[in-house]
Each structure stands twice: as C-alpha cells, then as structure tokens.
Tab-separated table of C-alpha atoms in Angstrom:
chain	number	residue	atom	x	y	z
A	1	UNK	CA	87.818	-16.799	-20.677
A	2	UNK	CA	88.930	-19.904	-22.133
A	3	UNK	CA	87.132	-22.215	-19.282
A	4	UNK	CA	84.204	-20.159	-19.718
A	5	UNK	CA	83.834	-20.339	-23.143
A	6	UNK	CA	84.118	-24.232	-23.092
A	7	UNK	CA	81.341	-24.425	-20.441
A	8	UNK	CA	79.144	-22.836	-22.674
A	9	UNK	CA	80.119	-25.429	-25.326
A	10	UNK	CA	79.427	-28.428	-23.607
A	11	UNK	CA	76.063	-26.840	-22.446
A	12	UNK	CA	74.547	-26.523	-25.438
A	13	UNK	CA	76.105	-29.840	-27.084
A	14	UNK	CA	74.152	-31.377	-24.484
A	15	UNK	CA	71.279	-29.632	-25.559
A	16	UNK	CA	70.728	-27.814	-22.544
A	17	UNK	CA	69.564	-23.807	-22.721
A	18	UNK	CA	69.779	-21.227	-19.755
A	19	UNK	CA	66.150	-20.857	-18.472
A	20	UNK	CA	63.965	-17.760	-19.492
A	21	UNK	CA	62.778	-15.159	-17.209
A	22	UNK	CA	59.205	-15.825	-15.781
A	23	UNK	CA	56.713	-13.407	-17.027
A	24	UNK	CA	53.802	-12.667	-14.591
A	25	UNK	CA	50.237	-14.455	-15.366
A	26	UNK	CA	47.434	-12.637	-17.195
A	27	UNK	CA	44.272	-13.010	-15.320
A	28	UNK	CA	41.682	-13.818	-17.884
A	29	UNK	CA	39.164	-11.360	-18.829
A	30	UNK	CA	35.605	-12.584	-17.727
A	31	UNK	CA	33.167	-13.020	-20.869
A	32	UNK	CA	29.644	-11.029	-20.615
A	33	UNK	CA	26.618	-13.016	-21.755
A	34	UNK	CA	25.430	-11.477	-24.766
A	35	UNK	CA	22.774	-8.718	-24.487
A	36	UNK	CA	24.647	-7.917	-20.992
A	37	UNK	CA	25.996	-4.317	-20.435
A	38	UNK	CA	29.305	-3.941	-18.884
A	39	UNK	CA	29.171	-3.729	-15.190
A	40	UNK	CA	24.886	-4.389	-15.324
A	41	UNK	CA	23.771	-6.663	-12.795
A	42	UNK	CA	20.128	-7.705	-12.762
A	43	UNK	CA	18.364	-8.017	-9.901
A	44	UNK	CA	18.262	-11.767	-8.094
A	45	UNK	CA	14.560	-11.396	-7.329
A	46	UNK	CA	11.681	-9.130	-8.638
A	47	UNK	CA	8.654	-9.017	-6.927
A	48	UNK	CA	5.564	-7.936	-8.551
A	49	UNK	CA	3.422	-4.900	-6.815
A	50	UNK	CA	0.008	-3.729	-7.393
A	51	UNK	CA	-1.458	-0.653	-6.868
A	52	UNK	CA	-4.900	0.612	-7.979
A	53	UNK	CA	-4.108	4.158	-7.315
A	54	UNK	CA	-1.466	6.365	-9.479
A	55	UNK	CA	1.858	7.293	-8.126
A	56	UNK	CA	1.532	10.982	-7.396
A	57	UNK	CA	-1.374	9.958	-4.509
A	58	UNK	CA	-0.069	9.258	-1.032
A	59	UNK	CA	-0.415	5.848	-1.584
A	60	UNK	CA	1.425	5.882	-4.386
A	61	UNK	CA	4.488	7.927	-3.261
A	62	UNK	CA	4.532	5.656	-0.353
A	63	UNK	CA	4.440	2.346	-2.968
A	64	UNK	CA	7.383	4.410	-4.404
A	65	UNK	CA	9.734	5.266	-0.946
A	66	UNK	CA	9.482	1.219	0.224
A	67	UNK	CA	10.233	0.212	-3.466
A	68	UNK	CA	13.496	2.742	-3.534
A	69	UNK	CA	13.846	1.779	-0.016
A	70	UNK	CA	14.254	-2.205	-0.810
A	71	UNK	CA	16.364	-1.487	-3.652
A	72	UNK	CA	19.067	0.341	-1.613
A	73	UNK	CA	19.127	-1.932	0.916
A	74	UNK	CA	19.441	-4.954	-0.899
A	75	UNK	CA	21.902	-3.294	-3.318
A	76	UNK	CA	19.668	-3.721	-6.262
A	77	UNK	CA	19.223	-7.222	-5.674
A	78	UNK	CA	15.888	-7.124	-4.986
A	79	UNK	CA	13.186	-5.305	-7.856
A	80	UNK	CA	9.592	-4.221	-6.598
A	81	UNK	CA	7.967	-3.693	-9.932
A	82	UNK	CA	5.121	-1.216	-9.362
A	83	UNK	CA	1.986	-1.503	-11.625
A	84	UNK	CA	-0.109	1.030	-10.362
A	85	UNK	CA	-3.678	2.800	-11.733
A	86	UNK	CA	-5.073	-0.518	-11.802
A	87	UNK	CA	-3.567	-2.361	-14.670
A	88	UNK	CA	-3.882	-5.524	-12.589
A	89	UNK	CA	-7.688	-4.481	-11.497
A	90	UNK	CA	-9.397	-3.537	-8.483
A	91	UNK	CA	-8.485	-4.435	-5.350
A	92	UNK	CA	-11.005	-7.325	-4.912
A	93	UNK	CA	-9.400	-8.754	-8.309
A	94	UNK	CA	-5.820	-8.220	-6.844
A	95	UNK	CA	-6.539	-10.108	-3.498
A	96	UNK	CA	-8.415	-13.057	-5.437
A	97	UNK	CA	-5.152	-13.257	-8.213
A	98	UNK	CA	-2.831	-13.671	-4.665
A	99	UNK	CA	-5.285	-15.940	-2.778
A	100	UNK	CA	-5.843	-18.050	-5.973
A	101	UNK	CA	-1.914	-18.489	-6.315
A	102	UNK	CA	0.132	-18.757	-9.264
A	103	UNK	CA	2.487	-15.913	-8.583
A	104	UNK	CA	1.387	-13.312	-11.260
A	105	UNK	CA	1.021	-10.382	-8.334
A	106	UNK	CA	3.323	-11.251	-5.074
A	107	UNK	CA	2.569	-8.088	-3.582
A	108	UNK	CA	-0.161	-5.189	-3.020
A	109	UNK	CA	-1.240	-2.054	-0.738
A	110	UNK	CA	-4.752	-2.249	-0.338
A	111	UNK	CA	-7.287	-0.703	2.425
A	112	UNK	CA	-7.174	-2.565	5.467
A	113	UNK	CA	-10.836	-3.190	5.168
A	114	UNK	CA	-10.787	-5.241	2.125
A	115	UNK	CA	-9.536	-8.277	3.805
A	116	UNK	CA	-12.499	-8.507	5.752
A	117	UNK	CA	-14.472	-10.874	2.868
A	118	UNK	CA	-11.143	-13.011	2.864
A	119	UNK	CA	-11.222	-13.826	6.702
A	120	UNK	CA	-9.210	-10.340	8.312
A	121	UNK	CA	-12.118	-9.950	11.072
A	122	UNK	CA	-9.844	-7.687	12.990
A	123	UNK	CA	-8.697	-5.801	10.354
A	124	UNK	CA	-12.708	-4.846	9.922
A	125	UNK	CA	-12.303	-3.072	13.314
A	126	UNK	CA	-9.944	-0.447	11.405
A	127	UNK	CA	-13.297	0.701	8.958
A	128	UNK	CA	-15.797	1.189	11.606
A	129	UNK	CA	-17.185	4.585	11.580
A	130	UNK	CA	-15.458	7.111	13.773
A	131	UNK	CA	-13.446	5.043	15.495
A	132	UNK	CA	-10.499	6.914	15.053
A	133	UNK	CA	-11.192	11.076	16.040
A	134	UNK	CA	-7.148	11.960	14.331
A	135	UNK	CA	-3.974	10.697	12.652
A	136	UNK	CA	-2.501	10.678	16.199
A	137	UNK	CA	-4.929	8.008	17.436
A	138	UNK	CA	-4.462	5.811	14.317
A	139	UNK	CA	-0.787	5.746	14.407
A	140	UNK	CA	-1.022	4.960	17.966
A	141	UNK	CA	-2.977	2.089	16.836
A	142	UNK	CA	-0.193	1.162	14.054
A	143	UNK	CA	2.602	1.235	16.067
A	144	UNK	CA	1.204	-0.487	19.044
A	145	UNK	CA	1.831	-4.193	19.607
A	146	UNK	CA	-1.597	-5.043	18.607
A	147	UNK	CA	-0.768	-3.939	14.913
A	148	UNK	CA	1.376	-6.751	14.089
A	149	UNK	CA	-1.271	-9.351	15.670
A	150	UNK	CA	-3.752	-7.751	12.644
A	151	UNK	CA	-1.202	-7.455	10.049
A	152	UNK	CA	-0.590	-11.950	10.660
A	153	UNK	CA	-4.319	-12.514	11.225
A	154	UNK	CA	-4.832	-13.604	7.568
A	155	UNK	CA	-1.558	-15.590	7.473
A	156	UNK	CA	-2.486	-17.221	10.530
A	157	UNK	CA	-6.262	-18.099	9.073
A	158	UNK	CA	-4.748	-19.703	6.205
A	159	UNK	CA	-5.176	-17.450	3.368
A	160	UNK	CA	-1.890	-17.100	2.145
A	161	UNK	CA	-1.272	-13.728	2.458
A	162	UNK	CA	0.784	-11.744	5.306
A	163	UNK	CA	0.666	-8.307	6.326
A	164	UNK	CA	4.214	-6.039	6.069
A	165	UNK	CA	3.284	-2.959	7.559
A	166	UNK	CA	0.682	-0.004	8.047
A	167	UNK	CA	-0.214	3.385	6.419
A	168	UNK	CA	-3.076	5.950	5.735
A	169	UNK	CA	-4.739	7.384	3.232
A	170	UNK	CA	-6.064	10.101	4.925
A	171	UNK	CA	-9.988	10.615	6.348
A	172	UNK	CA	-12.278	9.366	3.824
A	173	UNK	CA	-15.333	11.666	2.550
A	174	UNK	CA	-18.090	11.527	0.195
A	175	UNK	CA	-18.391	13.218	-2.931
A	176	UNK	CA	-21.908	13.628	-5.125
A	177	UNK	CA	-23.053	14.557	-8.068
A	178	UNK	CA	-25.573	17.026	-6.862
A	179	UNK	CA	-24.537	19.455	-4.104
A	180	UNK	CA	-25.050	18.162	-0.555
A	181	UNK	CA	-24.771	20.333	2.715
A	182	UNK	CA	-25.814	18.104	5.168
A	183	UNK	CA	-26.529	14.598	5.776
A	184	UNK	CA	-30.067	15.145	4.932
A	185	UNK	CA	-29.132	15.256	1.495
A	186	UNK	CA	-27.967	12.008	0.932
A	187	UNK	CA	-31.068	10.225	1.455
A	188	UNK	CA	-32.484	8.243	-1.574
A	189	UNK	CA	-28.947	8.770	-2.940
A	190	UNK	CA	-27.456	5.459	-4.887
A	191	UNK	CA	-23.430	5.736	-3.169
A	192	UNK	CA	-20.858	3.274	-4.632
A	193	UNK	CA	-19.360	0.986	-2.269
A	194	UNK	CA	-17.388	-1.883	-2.774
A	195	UNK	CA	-18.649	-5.161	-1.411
A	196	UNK	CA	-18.110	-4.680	2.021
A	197	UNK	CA	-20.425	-5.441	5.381
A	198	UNK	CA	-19.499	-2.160	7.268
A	199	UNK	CA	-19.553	0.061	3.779
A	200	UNK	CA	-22.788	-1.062	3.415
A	201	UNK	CA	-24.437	-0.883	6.541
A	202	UNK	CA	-22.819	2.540	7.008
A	203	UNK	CA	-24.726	3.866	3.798
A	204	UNK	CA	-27.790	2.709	4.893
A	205	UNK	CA	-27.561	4.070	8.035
A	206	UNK	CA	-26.968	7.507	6.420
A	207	UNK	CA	-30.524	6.203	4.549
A	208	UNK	CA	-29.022	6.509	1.666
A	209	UNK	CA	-28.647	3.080	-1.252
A	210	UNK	CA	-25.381	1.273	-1.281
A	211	UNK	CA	-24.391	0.146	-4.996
A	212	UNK	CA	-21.097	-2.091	-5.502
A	213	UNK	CA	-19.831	-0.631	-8.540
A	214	UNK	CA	-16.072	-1.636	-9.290
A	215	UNK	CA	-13.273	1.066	-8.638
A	216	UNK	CA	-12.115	1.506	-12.203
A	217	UNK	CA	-15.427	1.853	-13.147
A	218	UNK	CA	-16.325	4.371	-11.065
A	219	UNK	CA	-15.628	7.096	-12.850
A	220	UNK	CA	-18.309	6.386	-15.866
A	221	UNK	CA	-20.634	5.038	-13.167
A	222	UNK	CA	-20.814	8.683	-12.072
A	223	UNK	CA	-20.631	9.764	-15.338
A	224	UNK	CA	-23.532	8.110	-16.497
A	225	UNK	CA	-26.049	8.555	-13.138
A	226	UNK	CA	-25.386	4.864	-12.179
A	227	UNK	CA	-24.247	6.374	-8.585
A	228	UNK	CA	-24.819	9.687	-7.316
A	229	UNK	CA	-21.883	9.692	-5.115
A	230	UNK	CA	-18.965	7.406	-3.683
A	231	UNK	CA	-16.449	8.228	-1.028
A	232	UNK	CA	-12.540	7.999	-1.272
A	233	UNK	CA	-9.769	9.827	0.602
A	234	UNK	CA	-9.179	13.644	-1.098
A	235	UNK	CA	-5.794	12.672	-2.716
A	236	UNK	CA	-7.297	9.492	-4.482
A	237	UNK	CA	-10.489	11.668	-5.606
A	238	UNK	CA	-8.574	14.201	-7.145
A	239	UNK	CA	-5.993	12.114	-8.798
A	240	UNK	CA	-8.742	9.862	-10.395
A	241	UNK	CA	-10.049	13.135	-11.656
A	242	UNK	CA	-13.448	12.703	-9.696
A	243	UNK	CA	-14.105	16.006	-9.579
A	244	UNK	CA	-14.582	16.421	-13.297
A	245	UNK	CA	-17.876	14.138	-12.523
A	246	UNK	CA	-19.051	14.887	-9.235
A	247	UNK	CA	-17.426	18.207	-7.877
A	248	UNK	CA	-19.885	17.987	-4.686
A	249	UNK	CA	-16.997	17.172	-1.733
A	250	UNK	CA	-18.480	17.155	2.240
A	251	UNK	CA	-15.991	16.534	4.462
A	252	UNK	CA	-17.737	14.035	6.971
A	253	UNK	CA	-14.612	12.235	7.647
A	254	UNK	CA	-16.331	9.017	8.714
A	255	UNK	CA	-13.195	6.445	8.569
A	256	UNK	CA	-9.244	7.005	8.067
A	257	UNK	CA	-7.995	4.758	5.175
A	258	UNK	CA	-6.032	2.468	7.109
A	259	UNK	CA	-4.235	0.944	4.343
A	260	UNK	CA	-1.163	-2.239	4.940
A	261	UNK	CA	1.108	-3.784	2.376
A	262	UNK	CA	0.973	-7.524	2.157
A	263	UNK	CA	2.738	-9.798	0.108
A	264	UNK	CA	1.446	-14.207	-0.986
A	265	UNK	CA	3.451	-16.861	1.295
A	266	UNK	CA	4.659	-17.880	-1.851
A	267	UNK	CA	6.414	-15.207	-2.511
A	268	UNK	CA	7.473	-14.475	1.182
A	269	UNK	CA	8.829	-18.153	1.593
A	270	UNK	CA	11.038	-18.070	-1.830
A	271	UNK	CA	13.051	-15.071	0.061
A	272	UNK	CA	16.039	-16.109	2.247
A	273	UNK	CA	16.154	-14.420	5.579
A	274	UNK	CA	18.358	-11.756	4.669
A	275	UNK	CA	15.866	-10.584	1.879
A	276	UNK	CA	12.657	-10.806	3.932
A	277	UNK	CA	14.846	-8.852	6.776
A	278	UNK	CA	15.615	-6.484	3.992
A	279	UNK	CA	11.541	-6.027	2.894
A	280	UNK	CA	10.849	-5.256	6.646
A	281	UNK	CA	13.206	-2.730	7.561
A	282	UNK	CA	12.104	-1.030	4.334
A	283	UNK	CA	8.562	-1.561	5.341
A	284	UNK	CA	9.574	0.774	8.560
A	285	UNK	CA	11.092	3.505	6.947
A	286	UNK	CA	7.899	3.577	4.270
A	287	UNK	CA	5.447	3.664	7.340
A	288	UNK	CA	7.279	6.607	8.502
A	289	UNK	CA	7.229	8.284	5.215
A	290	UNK	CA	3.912	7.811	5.162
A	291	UNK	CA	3.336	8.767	8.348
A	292	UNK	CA	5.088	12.333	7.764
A	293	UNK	CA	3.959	13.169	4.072
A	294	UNK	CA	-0.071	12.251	4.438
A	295	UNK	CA	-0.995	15.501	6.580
A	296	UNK	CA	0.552	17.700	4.152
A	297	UNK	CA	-0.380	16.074	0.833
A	298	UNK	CA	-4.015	16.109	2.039
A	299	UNK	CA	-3.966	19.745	2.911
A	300	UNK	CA	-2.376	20.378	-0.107
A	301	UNK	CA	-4.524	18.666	-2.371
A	302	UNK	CA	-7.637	20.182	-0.273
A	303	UNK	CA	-6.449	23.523	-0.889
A	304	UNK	CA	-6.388	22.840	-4.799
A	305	UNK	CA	-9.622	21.661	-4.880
A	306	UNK	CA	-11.113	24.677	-3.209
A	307	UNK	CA	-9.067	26.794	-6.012
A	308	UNK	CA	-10.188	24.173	-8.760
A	309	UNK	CA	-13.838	25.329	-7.867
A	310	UNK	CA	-14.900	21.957	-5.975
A	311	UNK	CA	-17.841	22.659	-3.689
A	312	UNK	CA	-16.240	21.808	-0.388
A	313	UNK	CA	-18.920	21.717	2.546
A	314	UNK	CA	-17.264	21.371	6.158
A	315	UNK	CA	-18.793	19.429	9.190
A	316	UNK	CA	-18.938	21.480	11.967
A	317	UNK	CA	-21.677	19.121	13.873
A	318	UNK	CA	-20.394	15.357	13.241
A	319	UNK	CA	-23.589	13.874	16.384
A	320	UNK	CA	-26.188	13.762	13.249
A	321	UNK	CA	-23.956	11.273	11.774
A	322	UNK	CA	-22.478	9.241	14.594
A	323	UNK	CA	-26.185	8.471	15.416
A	324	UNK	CA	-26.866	7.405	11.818
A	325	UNK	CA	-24.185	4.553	12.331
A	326	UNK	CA	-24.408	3.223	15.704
A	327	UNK	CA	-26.449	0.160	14.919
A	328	UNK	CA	-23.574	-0.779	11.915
A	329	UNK	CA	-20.877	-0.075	14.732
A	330	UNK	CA	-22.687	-1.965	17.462
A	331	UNK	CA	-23.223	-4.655	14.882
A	332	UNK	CA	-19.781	-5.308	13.370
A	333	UNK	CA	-17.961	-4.741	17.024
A	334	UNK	CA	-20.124	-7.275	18.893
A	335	UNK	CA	-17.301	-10.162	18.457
A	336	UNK	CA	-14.358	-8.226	19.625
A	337	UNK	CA	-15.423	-6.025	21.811
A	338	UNK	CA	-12.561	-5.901	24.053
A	339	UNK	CA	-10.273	-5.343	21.128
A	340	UNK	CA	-12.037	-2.729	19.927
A	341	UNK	CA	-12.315	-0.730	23.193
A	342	UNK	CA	-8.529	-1.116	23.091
A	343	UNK	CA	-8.885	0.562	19.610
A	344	UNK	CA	-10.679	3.312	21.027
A	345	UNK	CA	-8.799	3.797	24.308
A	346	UNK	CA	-5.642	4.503	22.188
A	347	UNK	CA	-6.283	8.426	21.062
C-alpha cells in the first residue's frame, strides 16, 4: 500500500493525470435551409405540361396517370406540372411557344394532326377521313413499328420537338346548333375548324363552310351564330359544356383523335439518361391507360348526354359521307401512298 501510494505521488508531481474514458462522437445534426420542411425534398426537375382540355376528359386523366406515373418512378424527382383548360392557349399557341423556344412549356398532348402545319406530314395520315373503321385498328397502328418512325418525324425535320408516345380521344363527331339528321343538313353550314388542310377540305367536301375559329373561343363563337357547328370527340364536347350551345350531336365518326405527347429538345436534352428512360417507361404505362379507359369513358359520357336531353342522331349508312371526302383523302394521301395503305391494311 505504501509503494502504491508513492507511485501515485510521483505521478502527479510530475504533472501527469490517468487518461479519461473516450466518449463516443456525436454525429452532427444536418441544418435545413430555411423555409424547408423536415424530411421535404423538392423535385430535381419540373417539367412544364400543357393541356387545352380539363382533367376529368380522357385526355386529361391520361395527362394525369403519366404525370403520377413519372413521379413514382423517379421517386419524386421528377415534377410534370399540368396546366390544363387552356391557361397556356390553344394548341396552335402551345406548339408555336415550344417551336419558338425559351422553355416556358417543355411539354404538351395535342392531336396528332396539329403538327401537320409544323412539318409532321405523316402524322397528317392519322386525320384522314375514315381511315381507321375501330379502336382495334388504331392501336394496331400505335403499337406497330411504324408509330415510333411518326412520333421522331418532327425531331428528325428539325423542329425541335419529339414525340413520347400515342393515345385517343375517341371518334370525333359534329355537333350543331340546329338539329341535323343527315349529311344533307350541313350544307351552307359555317363548321369551326382549326387551321388545318384535311379539316378543311373535309368540310367542304361535306359542302358545308370551314371557319378557323380558336378552341377557347369556341364556345361564344357558337354562342353568338359565328359557327353553326364544330366537331370534337364526345368527352371533350361535354366537358367544355358544348351542349349548353349546340345540343345537336350526329355521330358520323369521321376520324379517331389520334392524340401523342411530345416534349422541346430542350427540355429532352437537359434530362440525363436515367430521367428520359424514366419519361418513357411512364409514357408506356399511360398509353395503356389510355388505351383501356377511352371505350368506357366515351360510352359513359354518351349515355349522359342522351339522359342530359342532347339530340343524338346515329349513322346507320356512313357511303353518303365517305363519297363526300374522297377527293380530300385522295388529295392529302397522294405523297405517301404506300404508307398509308400500310395504315389501312392494319385493322
């Protein structure tokens, strides 16, 4: 005891102290950047998605299932932002805002047919009158390998767009006005069309007078006698509330609205590969859900009408009007003849 006490005493007059137990290291608590909720984390890329239609059409709830579908895949790192009903205008305006660059819109669905101004030839072939007799036959078109040759087509011309993937809108009909029962009565009627070759000549050949009146004007245009009629899909007619102003519906079915998602190369080329993987697959599983829901949503809508009080006038003879349009047909097919017998050899 003696030793060990003297030990002690020459320790600490050397100054010398036993060492202290180590005590683990704290890891230090990451700051948040003010404004920043615990656990939030923003999306590394939003994207910004127009959509003339509202969200409860088909169009819409397909806008909707690619949007939810992107954002699961990429783990909420990638945002479509949907505008839809038009905020960002009409189609026409939409396409010349992501042509004309500057990033504002990097993404729309539109009708296949309004690339056709803006250099998508092909995609022309996909609004010709009765070429496609069902749903069957167009989605034997879309998931064909020819689809993805029309979907690059404007890429590949230099407009600065590219194609995703394919949908429909369901047949397109026109609405009036003025009762019509046949396609008698729409002679010497004034039907709104948007600026488009094979809209046009398709109205005259029904000898009625095409009138470009803008989409989101449409609706007073009717209102006010400016048209007598226009033609959209059922679920787009009744959701823009059509019927309040022309409740005259004859179901001629003379196109299906082929519709595509597209999105600016500027956009596009600011993804990595991951991401722009990520945008397809999601493209894929919206086609489908497109694909499964249109039938049903048109048939449901359809059957509302009829309830609503809509005069709905069936077809039962469509020869008057496949006549009426052979010269536009003839006309706009003459330069891809081959690919649009290939069209037509698909139902």
């Amino acid at each position: 005891m003696i030793m060990s006490l003297t030990i002690v005493a020459s320790l600490a007059a050397c100054g010398l102290k036993e060492p202290a137990p180590e005590t683990p290291e704290t890891p230090e608590t990451p700051t948040e950047e003010p404004g920043e909720e615990p656990g939030e984390v923003e999306p590394e890329v939003t994207l910004v998605y127009a959509e003339v239609n509202p969200l409860d059409t088909i169009v819409g709830q397909t806008d909707q299932a690619f949007a939810d579908k992107v954002h699961e895949l990429s783990g909420g790192k990638i945002k479509i932002e949907i505008q839809a009903s038009g905020v960002l205008g009409s189609e026409n305006d939409v396409l010349d805002a992501m042509l004309g660059g500057g990033g504002t819109i990097d993404m729309s669905r539109i009708s296949a047919f309004a690339l056709t101004p803006y250099g998508g030839l092909k995609s022309k072939l996909l609004s010709i009158p009765y070429t496609f007799v069902s749903r069957d036959h167009f989605w034997n078109f879309a998931t064909s390998d020819l689809a993805p040759e029309f979907l690059l087509e404007p890429q590949e011309a230099g407009t600065g767009v590219r194609g995703l993937f394919y949908g429909e809108e369901g047949f397109r009909h026109f609405f009036t006005v003025d009762p019509v029962n046949s396609i008698e009565d729409l002679k010497g009627m004034k039907l709104r069309v948007s600026n488009d070759p094979v809209m046009n000549g398709m109205v005259n050949g029904l000898g009625a007078s095409p009138t470009v009146v803008s989409f989101g004007e449409l609706y007073s245009a009717l209102q006010t006698g400016v048209v007598d009629g226009a033609e959209q899909p059922i679920a787009n007619y009744k959701s823009n509330a059509f019927p309040e102003v022309a409740p005259n519906l004859i179901l001629d079915g003379h196109t299906l609205g082929a519709i595509q998602v597209i999105i600016t190369d500027e956009a596009w080329d600011g993804l990595t590969e991951e991401q722009q993987n990520i945008l397809m697959e999601a493209g894929k599983y919206a086609s489908e859900y497109n694909r499964k829901i249109s039938a049903e949503a048109e048939a449901k809508v359809l059957d509302e009408l009829k309830a609503a009080g809509v005069n709905v006038v069936e077809v039962t003879d469509m020869a008057p009007w496949q006549a009426a349009v052979k010269d536009v047909v003839e006309a706009e097919t003459k330069d891809f003849k081959e690919l649009y017998q290939q069209i037509l050899d698909m139902q």
